[in-house]
Structures are given as structure tokens and as C-alpha cells.
Tab-separated table of C-alpha atoms in Angstrom:
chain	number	residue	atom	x	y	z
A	1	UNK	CA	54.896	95.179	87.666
A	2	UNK	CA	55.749	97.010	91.013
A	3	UNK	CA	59.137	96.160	90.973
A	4	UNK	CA	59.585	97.868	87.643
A	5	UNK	CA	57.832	100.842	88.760
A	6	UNK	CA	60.089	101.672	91.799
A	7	UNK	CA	62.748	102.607	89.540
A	8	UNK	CA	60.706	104.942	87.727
A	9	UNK	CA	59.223	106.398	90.611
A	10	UNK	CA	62.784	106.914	92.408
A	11	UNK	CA	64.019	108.345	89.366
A	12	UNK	CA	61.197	111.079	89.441
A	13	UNK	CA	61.603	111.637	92.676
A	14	UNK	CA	65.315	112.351	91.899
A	15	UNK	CA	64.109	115.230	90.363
A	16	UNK	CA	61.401	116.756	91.977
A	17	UNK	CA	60.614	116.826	95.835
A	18	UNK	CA	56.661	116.630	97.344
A	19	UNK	CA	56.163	120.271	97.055
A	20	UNK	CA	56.940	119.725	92.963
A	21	UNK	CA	60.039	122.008	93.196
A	22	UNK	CA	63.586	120.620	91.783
A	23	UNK	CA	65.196	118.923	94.126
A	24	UNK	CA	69.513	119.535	94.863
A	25	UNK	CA	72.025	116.890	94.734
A	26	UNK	CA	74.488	115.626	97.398
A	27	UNK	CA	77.434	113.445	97.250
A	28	UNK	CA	78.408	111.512	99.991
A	29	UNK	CA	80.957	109.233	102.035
A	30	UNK	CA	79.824	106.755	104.528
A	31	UNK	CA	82.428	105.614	106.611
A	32	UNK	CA	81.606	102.719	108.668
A	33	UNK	CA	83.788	102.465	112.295
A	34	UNK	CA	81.219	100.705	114.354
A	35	UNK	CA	83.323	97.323	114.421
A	36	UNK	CA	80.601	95.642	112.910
A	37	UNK	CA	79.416	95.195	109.404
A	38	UNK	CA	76.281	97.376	108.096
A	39	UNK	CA	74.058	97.455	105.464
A	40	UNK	CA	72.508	101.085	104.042
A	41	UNK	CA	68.914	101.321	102.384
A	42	UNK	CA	67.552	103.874	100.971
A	43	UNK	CA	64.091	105.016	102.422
A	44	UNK	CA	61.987	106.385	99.615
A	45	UNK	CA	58.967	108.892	100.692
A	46	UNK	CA	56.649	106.754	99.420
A	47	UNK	CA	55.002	103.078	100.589
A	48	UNK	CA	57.962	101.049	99.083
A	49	UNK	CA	60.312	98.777	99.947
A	50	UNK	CA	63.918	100.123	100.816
A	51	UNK	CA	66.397	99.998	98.359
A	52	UNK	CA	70.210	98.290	98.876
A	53	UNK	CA	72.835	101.071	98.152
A	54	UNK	CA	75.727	98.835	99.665
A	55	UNK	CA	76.681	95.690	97.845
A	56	UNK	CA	75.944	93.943	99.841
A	57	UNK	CA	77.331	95.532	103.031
A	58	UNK	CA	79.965	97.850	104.387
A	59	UNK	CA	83.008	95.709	106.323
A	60	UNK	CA	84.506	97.506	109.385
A	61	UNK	CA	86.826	100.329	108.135
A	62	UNK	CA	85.308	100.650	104.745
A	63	UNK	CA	83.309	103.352	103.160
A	64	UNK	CA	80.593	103.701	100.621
A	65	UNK	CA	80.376	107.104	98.076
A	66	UNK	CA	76.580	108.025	97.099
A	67	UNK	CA	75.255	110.142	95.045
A	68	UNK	CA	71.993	111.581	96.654
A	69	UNK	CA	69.948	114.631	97.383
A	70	UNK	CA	68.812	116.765	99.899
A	71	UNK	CA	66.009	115.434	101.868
A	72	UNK	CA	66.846	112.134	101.042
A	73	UNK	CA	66.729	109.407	104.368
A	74	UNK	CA	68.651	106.327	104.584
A	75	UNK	CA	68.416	103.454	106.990
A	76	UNK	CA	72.214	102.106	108.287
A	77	UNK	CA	71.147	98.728	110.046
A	78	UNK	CA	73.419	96.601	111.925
A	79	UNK	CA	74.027	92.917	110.681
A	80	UNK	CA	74.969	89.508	112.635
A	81	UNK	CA	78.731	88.366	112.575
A	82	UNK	CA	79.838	86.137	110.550
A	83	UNK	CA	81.548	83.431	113.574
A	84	UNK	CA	78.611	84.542	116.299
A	85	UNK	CA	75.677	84.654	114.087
A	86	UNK	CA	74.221	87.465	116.396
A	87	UNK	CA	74.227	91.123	116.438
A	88	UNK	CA	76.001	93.157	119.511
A	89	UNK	CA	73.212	95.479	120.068
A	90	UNK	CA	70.472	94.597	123.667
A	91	UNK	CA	69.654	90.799	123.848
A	92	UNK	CA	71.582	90.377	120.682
A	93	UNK	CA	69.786	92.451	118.329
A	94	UNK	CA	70.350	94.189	115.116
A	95	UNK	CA	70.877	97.556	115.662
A	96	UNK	CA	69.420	100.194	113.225
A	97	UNK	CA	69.978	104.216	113.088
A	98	UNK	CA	68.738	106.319	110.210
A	99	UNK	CA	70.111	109.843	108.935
A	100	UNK	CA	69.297	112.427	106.189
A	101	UNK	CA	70.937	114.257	103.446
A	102	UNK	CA	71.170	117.835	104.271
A	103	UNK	CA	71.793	120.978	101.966
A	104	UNK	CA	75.331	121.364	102.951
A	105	UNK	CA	78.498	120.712	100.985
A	106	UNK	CA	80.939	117.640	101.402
A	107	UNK	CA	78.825	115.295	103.387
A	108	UNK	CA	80.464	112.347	105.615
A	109	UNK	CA	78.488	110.111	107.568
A	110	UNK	CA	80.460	108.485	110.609
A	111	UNK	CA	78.898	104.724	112.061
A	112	UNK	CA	80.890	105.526	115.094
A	113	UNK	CA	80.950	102.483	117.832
A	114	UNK	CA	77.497	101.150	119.612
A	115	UNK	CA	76.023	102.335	116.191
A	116	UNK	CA	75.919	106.095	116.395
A	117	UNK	CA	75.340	107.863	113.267
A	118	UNK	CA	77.983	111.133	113.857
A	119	UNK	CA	76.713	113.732	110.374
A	120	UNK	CA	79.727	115.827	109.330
A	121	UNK	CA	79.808	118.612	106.570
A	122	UNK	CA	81.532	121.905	105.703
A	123	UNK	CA	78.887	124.208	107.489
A	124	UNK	CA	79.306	121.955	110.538
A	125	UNK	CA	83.521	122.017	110.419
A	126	UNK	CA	82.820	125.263	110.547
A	127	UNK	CA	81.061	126.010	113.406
A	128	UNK	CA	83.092	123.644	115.135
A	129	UNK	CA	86.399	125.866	114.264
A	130	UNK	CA	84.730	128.950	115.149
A	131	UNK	CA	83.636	127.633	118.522
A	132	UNK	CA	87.094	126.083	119.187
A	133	UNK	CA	88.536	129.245	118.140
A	134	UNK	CA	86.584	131.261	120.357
A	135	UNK	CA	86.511	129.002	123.009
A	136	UNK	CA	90.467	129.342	122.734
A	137	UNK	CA	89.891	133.311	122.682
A	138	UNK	CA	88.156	133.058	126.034
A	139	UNK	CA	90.328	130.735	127.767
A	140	UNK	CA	93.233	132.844	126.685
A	141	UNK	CA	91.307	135.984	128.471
A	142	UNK	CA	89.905	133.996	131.459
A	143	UNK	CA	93.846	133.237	132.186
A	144	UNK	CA	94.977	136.955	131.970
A	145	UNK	CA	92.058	137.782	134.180
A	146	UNK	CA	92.751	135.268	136.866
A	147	UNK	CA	96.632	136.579	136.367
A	148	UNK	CA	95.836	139.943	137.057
A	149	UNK	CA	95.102	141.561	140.495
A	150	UNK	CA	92.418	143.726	141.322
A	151	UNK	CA	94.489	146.945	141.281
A	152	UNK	CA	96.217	146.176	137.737
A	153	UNK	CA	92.681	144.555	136.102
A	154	UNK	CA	92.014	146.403	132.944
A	155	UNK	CA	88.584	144.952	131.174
A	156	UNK	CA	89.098	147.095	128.217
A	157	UNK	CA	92.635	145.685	127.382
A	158	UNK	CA	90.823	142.056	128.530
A	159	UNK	CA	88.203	142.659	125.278
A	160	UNK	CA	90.897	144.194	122.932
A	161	UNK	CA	93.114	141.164	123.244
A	162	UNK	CA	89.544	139.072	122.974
A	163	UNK	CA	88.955	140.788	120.147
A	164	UNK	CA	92.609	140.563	118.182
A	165	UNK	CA	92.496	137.112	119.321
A	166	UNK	CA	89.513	136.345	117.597
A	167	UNK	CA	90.759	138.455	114.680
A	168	UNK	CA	94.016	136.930	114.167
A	169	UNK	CA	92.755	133.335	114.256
A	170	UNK	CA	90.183	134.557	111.620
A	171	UNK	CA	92.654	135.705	109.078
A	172	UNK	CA	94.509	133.145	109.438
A	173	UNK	CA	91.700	130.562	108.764
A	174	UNK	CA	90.732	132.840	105.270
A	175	UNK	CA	94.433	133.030	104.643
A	176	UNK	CA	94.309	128.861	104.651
A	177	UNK	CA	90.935	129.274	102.569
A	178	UNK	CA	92.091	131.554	100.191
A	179	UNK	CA	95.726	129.443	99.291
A	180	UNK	CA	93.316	126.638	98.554
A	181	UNK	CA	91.322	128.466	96.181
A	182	UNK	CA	94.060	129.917	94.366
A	183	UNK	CA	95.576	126.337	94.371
A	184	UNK	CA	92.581	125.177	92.631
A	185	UNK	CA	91.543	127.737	90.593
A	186	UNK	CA	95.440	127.772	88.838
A	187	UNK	CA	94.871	123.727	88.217
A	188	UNK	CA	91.503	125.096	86.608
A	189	UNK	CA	93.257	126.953	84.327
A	190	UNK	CA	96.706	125.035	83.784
A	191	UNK	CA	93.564	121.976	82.957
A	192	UNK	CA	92.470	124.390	79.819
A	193	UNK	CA	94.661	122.636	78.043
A	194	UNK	CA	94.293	118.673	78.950
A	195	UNK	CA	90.300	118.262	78.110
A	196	UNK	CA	90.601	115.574	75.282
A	197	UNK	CA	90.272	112.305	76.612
A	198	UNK	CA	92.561	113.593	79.869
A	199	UNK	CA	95.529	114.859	77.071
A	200	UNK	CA	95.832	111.014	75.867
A	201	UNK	CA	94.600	112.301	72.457
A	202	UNK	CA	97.324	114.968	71.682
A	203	UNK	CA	100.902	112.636	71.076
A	204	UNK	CA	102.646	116.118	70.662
A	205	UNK	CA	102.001	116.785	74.469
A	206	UNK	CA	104.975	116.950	76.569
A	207	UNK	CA	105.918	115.895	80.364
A	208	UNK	CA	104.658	119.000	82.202
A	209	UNK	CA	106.588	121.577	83.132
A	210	UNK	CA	108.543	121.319	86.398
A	211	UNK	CA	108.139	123.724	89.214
A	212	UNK	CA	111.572	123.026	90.596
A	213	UNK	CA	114.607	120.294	89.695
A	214	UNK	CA	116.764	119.235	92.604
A	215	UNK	CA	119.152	116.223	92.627
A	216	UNK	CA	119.196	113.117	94.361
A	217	UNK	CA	122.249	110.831	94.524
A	218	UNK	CA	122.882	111.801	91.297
A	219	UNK	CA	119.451	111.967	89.682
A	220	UNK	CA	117.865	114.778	88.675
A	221	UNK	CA	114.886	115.423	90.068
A	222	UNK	CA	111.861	116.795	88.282
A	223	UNK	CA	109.129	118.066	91.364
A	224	UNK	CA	105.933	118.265	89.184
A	225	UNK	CA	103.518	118.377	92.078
A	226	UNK	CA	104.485	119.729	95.707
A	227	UNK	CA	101.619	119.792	98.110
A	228	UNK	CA	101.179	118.388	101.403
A	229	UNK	CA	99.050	115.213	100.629
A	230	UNK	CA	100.326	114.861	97.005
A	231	UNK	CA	103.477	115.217	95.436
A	232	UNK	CA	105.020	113.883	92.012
A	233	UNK	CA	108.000	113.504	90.740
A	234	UNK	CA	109.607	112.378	87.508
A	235	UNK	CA	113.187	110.818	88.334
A	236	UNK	CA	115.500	110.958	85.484
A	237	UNK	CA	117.508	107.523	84.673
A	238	UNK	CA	116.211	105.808	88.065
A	239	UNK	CA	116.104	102.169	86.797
A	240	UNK	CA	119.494	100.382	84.673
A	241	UNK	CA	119.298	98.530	81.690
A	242	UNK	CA	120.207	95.415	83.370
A	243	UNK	CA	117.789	96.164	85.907
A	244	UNK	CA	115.159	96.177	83.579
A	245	UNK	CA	116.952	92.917	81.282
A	246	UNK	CA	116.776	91.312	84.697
A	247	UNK	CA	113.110	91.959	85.579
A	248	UNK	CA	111.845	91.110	81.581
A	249	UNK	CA	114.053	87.590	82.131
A	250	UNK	CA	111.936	87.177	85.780
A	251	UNK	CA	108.307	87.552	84.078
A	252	UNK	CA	108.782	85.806	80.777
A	253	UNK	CA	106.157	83.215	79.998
A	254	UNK	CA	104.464	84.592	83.686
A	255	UNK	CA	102.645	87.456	82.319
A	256	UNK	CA	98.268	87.738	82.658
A	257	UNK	CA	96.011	89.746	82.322
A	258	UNK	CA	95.681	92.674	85.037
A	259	UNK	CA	93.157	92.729	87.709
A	260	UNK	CA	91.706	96.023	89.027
A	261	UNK	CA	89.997	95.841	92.543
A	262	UNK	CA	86.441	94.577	92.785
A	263	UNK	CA	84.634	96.892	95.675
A	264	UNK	CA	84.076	94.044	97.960
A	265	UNK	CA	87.779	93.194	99.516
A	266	UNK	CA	88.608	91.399	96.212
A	267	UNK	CA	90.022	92.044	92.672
A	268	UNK	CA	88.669	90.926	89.233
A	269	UNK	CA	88.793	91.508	85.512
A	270	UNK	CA	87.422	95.174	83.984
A	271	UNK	CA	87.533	96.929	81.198
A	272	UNK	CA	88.833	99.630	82.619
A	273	UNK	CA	92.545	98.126	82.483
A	274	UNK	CA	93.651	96.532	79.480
A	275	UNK	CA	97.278	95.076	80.166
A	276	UNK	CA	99.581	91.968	81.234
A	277	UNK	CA	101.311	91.769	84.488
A	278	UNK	CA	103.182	89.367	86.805
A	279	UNK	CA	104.616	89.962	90.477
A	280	UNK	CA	108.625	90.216	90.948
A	281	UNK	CA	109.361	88.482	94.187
A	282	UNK	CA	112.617	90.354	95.501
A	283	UNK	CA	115.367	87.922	96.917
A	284	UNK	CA	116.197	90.049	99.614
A	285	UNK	CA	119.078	87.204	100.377
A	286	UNK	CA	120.916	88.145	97.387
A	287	UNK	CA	121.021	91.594	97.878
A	288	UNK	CA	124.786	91.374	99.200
A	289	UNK	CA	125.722	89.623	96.258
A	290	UNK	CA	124.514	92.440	94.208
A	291	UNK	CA	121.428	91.084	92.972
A	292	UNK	CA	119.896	93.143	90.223
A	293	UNK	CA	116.109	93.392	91.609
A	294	UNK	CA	116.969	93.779	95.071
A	295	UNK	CA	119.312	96.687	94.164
A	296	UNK	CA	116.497	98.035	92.342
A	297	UNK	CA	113.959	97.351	95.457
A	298	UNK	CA	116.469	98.906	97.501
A	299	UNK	CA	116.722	102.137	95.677
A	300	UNK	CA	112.804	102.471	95.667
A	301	UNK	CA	112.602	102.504	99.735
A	302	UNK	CA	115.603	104.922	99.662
A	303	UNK	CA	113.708	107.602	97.982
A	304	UNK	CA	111.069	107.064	99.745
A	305	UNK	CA	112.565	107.476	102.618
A	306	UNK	CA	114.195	110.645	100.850
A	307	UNK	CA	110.784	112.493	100.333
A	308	UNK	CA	108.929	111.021	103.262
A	309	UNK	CA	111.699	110.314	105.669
A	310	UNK	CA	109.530	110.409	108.782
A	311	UNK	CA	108.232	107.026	107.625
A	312	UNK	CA	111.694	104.946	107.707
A	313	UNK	CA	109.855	102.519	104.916
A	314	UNK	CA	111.886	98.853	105.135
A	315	UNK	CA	111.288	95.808	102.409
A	316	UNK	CA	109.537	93.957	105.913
A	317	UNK	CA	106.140	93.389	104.271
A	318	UNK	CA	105.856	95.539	101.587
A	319	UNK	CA	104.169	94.396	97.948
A	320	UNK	CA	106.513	91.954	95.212
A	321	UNK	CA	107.507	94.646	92.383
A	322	UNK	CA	104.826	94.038	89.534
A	323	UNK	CA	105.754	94.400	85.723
A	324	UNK	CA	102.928	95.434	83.747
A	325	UNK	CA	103.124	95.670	79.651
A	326	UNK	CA	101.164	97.031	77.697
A	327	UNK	CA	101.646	96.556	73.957
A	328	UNK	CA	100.318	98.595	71.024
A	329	UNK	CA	98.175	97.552	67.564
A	330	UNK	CA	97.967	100.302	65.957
A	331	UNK	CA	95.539	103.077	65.456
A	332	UNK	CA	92.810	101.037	64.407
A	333	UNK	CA	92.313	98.938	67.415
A	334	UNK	CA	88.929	100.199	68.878
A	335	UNK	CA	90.166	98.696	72.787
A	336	UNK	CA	93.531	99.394	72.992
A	337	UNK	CA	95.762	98.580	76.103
A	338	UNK	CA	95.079	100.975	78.549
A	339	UNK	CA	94.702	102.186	82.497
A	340	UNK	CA	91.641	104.701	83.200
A	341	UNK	CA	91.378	106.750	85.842
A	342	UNK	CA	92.148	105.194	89.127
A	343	UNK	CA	93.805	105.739	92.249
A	344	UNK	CA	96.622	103.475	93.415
A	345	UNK	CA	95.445	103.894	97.237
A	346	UNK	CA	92.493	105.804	99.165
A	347	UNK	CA	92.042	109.298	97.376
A	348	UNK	CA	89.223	110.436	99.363
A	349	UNK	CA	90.574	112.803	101.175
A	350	UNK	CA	89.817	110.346	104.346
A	351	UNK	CA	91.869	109.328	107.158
A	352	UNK	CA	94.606	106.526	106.387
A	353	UNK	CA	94.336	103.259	107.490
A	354	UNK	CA	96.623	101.411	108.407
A	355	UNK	CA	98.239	99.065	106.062
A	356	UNK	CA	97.546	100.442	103.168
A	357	UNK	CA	99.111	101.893	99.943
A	358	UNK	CA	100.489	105.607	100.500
A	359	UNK	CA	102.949	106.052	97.598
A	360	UNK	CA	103.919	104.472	94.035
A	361	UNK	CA	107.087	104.146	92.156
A	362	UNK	CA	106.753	103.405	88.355
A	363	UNK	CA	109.974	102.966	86.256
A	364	UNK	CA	110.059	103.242	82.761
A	365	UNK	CA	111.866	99.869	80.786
A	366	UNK	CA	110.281	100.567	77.417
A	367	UNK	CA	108.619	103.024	76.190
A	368	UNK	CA	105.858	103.187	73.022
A	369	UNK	CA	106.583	104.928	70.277
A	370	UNK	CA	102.914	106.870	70.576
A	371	UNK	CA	101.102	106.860	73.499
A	372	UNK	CA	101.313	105.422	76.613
A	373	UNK	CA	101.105	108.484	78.916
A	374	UNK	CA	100.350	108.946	82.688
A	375	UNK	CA	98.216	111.408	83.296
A	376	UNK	CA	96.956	113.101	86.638
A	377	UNK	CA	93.847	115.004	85.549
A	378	UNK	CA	92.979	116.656	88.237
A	379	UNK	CA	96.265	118.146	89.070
A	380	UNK	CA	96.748	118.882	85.535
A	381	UNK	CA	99.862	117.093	85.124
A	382	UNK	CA	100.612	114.964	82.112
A	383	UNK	CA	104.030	112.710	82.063
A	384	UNK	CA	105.625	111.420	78.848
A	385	UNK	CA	107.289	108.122	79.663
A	386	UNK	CA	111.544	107.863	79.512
A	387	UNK	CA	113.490	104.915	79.079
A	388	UNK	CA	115.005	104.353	82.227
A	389	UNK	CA	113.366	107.292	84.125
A	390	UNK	CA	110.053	106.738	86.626
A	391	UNK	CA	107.569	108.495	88.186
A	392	UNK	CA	106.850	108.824	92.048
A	393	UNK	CA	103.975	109.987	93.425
A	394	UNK	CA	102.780	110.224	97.249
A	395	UNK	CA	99.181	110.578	98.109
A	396	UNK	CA	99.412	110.881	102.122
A	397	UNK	CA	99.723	113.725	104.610
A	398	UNK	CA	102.480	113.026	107.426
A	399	UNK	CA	101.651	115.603	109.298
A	400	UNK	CA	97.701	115.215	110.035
A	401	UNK	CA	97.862	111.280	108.469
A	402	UNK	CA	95.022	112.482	105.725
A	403	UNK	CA	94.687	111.002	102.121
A	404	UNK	CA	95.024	113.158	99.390
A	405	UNK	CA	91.339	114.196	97.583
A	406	UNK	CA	91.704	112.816	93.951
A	407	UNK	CA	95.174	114.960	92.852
A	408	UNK	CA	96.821	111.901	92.056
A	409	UNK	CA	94.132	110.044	90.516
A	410	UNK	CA	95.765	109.013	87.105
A	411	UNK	CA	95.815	107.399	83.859
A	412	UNK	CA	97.498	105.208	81.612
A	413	UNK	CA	97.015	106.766	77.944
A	414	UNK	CA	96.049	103.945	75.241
A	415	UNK	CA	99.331	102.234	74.198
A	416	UNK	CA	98.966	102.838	70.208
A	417	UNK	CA	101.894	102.055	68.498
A	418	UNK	CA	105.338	100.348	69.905
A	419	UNK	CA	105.573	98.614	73.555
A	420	UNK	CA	105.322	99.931	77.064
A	421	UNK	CA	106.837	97.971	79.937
A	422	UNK	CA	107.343	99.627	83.387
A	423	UNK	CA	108.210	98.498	86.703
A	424	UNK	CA	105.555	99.490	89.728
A	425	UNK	CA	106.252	99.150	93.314
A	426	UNK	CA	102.992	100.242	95.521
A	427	UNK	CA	104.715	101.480	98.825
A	428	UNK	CA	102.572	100.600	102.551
A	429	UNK	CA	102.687	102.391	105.661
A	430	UNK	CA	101.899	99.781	108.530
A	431	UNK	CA	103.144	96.941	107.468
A	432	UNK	CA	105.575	94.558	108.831
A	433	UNK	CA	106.631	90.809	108.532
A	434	UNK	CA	103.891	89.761	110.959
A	435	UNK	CA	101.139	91.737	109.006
A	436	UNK	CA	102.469	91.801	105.320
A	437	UNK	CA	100.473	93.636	102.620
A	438	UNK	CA	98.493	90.558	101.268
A	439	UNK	CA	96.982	90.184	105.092
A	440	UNK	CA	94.978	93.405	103.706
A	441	UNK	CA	92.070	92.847	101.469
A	442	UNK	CA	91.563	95.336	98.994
A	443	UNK	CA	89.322	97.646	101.099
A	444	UNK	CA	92.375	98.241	103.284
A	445	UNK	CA	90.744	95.455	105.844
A	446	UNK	CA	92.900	92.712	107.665
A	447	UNK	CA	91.313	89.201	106.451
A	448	UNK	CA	91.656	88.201	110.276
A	449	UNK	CA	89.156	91.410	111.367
A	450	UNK	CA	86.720	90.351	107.795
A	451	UNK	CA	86.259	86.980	109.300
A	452	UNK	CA	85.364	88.181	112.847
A	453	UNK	CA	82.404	90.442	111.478
């Protein structure tokens, strides 16, 4: 009977805190960098046992998303490794460090090495800019003062460049702020538009309108999406018909059903993708010869390496092209082929790590007669699939190595009538031939570094 009860009792206290007012809810990210695997628990106020969030634990260079609220505590306890059976904290024991949810916005707790809990959050960037700005301010002053000798030293003119300083890096800081919000609040309203079932329900809709077309050997180039962590692009006539003849002769009689990943390092079956697929392995050999996929492969890295040229992306280690197909039943089919909302890499607006996915190609072989759309909802960007043309879409900062913070999150619209077959290649930063992408689990952790912890 008790362990039915705790659920209740959590749930109430969702919504009310001890004093009996409503309580405010927080979402956060938990990004584990200790080097060691950890467990969270949730502490309720009450005499209870803790409650597992993590399922079952949170691998070195993974993260964990919560919904929670403020006031909330959790427990982050250390746990033995896998090979040593011990913990690293004094005479081998587990090491455990709590924290609690605060009222501020855009919460991320840091496990930082030796176990130290490091609570990040907008009000906290803050201050930290403003002190690092002002600390700047001073620094700047302190110099001119030291420069100066006694006869020229002006104070005034010291505090009125303090005080520009201070000014300047102010505006410039609101200036930031401000493009952000007007970025946002225009996908807000472009979005007015694209509320049923993320635009999959209207066939009428069209491939959004482009905010510039440039040309690329040839292609025409259709920039949907500019920004610094995401950008899309819809590539007219990227992939051949024999390309895609070639690729449909590869797969035949290989084609199952598609995985999505599983949360824990692995993949597995879900609902939430409904479609066949098989891998492409690219003869990289036959390339001089003028072999159809690798000329294909080729032409991916190449504009790649066009829009993120800092990179210099190679074949060396990179994922086999995948075919997915995805084939339509009619409008009476209740669980039609499909692709909800997902992102391809991390979309958390986190660090990268290394290794992982940071850009995706999809060419367009067939296309369905209705449906069969991507869509990126939250940039409020809908793309009606071409024969022959593909979409590319980066979801990485170069400069400051950031992920992008869900603009390319995307779906594939229910295939209704007709047949959809495309061509993906997922694109990694960080790999090589001595750490290809499948040493990578699905977390973006090296199998090698999952077996040490």
C-alpha cells in the first residue's frame, strides 16, 4: 500500500509546497562530467524513500532533462566502476552531493570532476557577465592610471571612460538580447500558420519561402534557415537518377524496420518512427572508376565543406549512407509511416562532444504523391520533398562549438498516398579511421570510456 501512495503523494506535492501555496515548475539539464557514472534521486520532503529519475544511471558525458520545481532537492550519488568494482571517492567510497531547484530560468546542473555539483542558470550567467564586464571596465582604467604620470592624471576622465566602458559593453549585451527576441518572436508569428499536427495536415502547404538563393557548382541553393547554430538548406537536383537507381539496386531485399535511439547508449524499436531502412556501405575504392555511390558520398562532404569549411569533413570514419522508405496506404490507415519530432544530433543547446552528429544531408529519390513532408517546427520551416533535390541542415556553432537549442528538431509528415524514398547521410565532427562513428554509442560516448565506468 505505501508504494502506491508515494505516487500520489509526489504528485500533490507537485502542486502545492508546505506552506499550501502553488508551487512553480523548472526544467532542467544534468550534465554529468565527473568521469564516473551517477545515479540522481529525487528527495521528497517527506519520510520516503528516494525516487530514481535516471534510468538507471547517467554514463560520463551524458545528460539527463527533468521536469521539476522550485524547491525541489535531488541526491547525485556516485556509483562503483564497472572493471574496479569500487568508487574513486576516500578509501574507495561512493561519493554523494545533493542540489536544489531554484526559481530561476534555464537550469543546468554540472557533476564537474571529484563530484562537485557546479548550479548554472540565466540569473547566474548574468551576474557572471556583468562582473566580467566590469571587472574588464576596471582593468581597462587601472592600466590608464598606472600609464599616466602624476602631472597628466585626470580622475574625472579615469570615471568617464569607466563609465562609457561600462555603458558600451551594456548596449551591446541588450543589442545581443534584443536580436534574439526579435528572432524568436518573428518564428512566433511565421509558426501562426503551421499549428496542425506541425503543417503535416495541410497537403496544399508549400516548401517555405527562401530568405536568399545562391548557387553552388551549379545548384541552386535555397537558404531557408541562416543562423549561427542552425542553418537549412534545400538543394535543388543534388542527387542523379542513376544515383538513386544505384542506391534502390544496393538495398533491395536489405530493407527493416527503423530503429530510433533508446536513452541508454543503444537503439530500439518505437512508435515514434514508422519506416524501412538499410545502410549503404560506400566503396571508397571505386570512386576513381566513377562509382555511382561514392560520387554521391563525395558530393555530400563537398558541401559540407562548402557551408562549414572550417571543418575539412573527409569519408575517414564517417556513417554508411542509410536509405529509408517510407510507403503510403492510403488515408485510412490509422499508423501511417512516419518520423515525429526528433533531432538527428544533440539539440540542447549544450556543448558538442566529440564524435558526434553535427549536420544531415537528405536527398530526395521518390517522392509521395501526398504527404511525406519535413518539417522543422520550431523554426517554422516546412519542406515539400523534390525528386532529385535534398535538404541540409547543420545544428552546430563553429565559432563557440555550441549545439543548436531545438531549431532543427524535425519531422517526417505521415506518408499517405504514393512512396517516399530518400537518401540520409548523418555528418560527424571528430571522427577518424581509428575512432569511426560506430565506436560512439548513441549518447555520444566511446564504448571503450562505457566499459571503464
Amino acid at each position: 500500500m505505501r508504494q502506491r501512495l508515494l505516487p500520489i503523494v509526489a504528485c500533490l506535492l507537485h502542486f502545492q509546497t508546505a506552506s499550501g501555496q502553488q508551487s512553480i515548475e523548472r526544467s532542467i539539464a544534468i550534465m554529468n562530467q565527473s568521469g564516473r557514472r551517477v545515479d540522481v534521486h529525487w528527495v521528497p520532503p517527506y519520510k520516503g524513500e528516494m525516487i530514481l529519475q535516471s534510468k538507471p544511471d547517467i554514463l560520463n558525458g551524458a545528460s539527463l532533462n527533468l521536469n521539476s520545481y522550485v524547491g525541489h532537492t535531488f541526491q547525485v550519488r556516485e556509483l562503483p566502476g564497472k572493471v574496479s568494482g569500487v568508487c574513486a571517492g576516500e578509501n574507495q567510497q561512493c561519493r554523494i552531493e545533493h542540489f536544489t531547484v531554484n526559481a530561476n530560468e534555464n537550469q543546468v546542473i554540472f557533476i564537474r570532476p571529484d563530484m562537485e555539483i557546479e548550479h548554472s542558470d540565466t540569473k547566474t550567467i548574468a551576474e557572471k557577465s556583468a562582473t566580467k564586464l566590469l571587472e574588464s571596465c576596471r582593468s581597462n582604467a587601472k592600466s590608464q592610471l598606472l600609464q599616466s604620470s602624476p602631472a597628466n592624471l585626470d580622475a574625472t576622465t579615469i570615471l568617464e571612460q569607466l563609465s562609457t566602458c561600462v555603458q558600451n559593453g551594456i548596449a551591446q549585451e541588450i543589442e545581443k538580447a534584443n536580436d534574439e527576441i526579435k528572432f524568436q518572436s518573428d518564428i512566433r508569428v511565421d509558426m501562426a500558420d503551421l499549428l496542425e499536427e506541425y503543417t503535416c495536415a495541410d497537403e496544399t502547404l508549400n516548401t517555405t519561402e527562401a530568405k536568399s538563393t545562391v548557387a553552388w557548382k551549379g545548384h541552386t541553393v535555397h537558404v531557408l534557415l541562416d543562423r549561427p547554430a542552425a542553418k537549412i538548406h534545400f538543394v535543388e537536383n543534388f542527387i542523379t537518377e542513376e544515383e538513386c537507381a544505384a542506391v534502390q539496386e544496393d538495398v533491395k531485399d536489405r530493407l527493416s524496420d527503423a530503429t530510433v535511439a533508446d536513452g541508454a547508449g543503444g537503439s530500439e524499436l518505437d512508435e515514434s518512427r514508422k519506416a524501412k531502412q538499410a545502410g549503404i556501405e560506400v566503396d571508397w575504392e571505386e570512386e576513381e572508376n566513377g562509382d555511382l555511390i561514392a560520387r554521391l558520398s563525395r558530393r555530400v562532404y563537398e558541401y559540407t565543406n562548402h557551408v562549414l569549411p572550417m571543418f575539412d569533413i573527409d569519408e575517414e570514419g564517417q556513417e554508411d549512407l542509410m536509405s529509408i522508405q517510407y510507403f503510403g496506404r492510403g488515408r485510412g490507415d490509422e499508423a501511417p509511416d512516419r518520423y515525429r519530432p526528433h533531432c538527428d544530433g544533440d539539440c540542447d543547446g549544450f556543448k558538442f562532444k566529440e564524435g558526434e552528429r553535427m549536420a544531415t544531408m537528405v536527398m530526395y529519390c521518390d517522392v509521395p504523391t501526398v504527404g511525406g513532408a519535413t518539417n522543422f517546427m520550431n523554426a517554422g520551416i516546412h519542406i515539400k520533398p523534390k525528386k532529385y533535390a535534398a535538404t541540409f541542415f547543420s545544428y552546430i556553432n563553429p565559432d563557440t562549438m555550441i549545439m543548436d537549442d531545438g531549431l532543427t528538431q524535425h519531422s517526417g509528415c505521415p506518408v499517405v498516398e504514393g512512396e517516399k524514398r530518400i537518401v540520409t547521410q548523418w555528418i560527424r565532427l571528430g571522427v577518424d579511421e581509428e575512432n569511426p562513428w560506430d565506436s560512439f554509442n548513441t549518447l555520444g560516448v566511446k564504448y571503450s570510456d562505457v566499459e571503464k565506468q
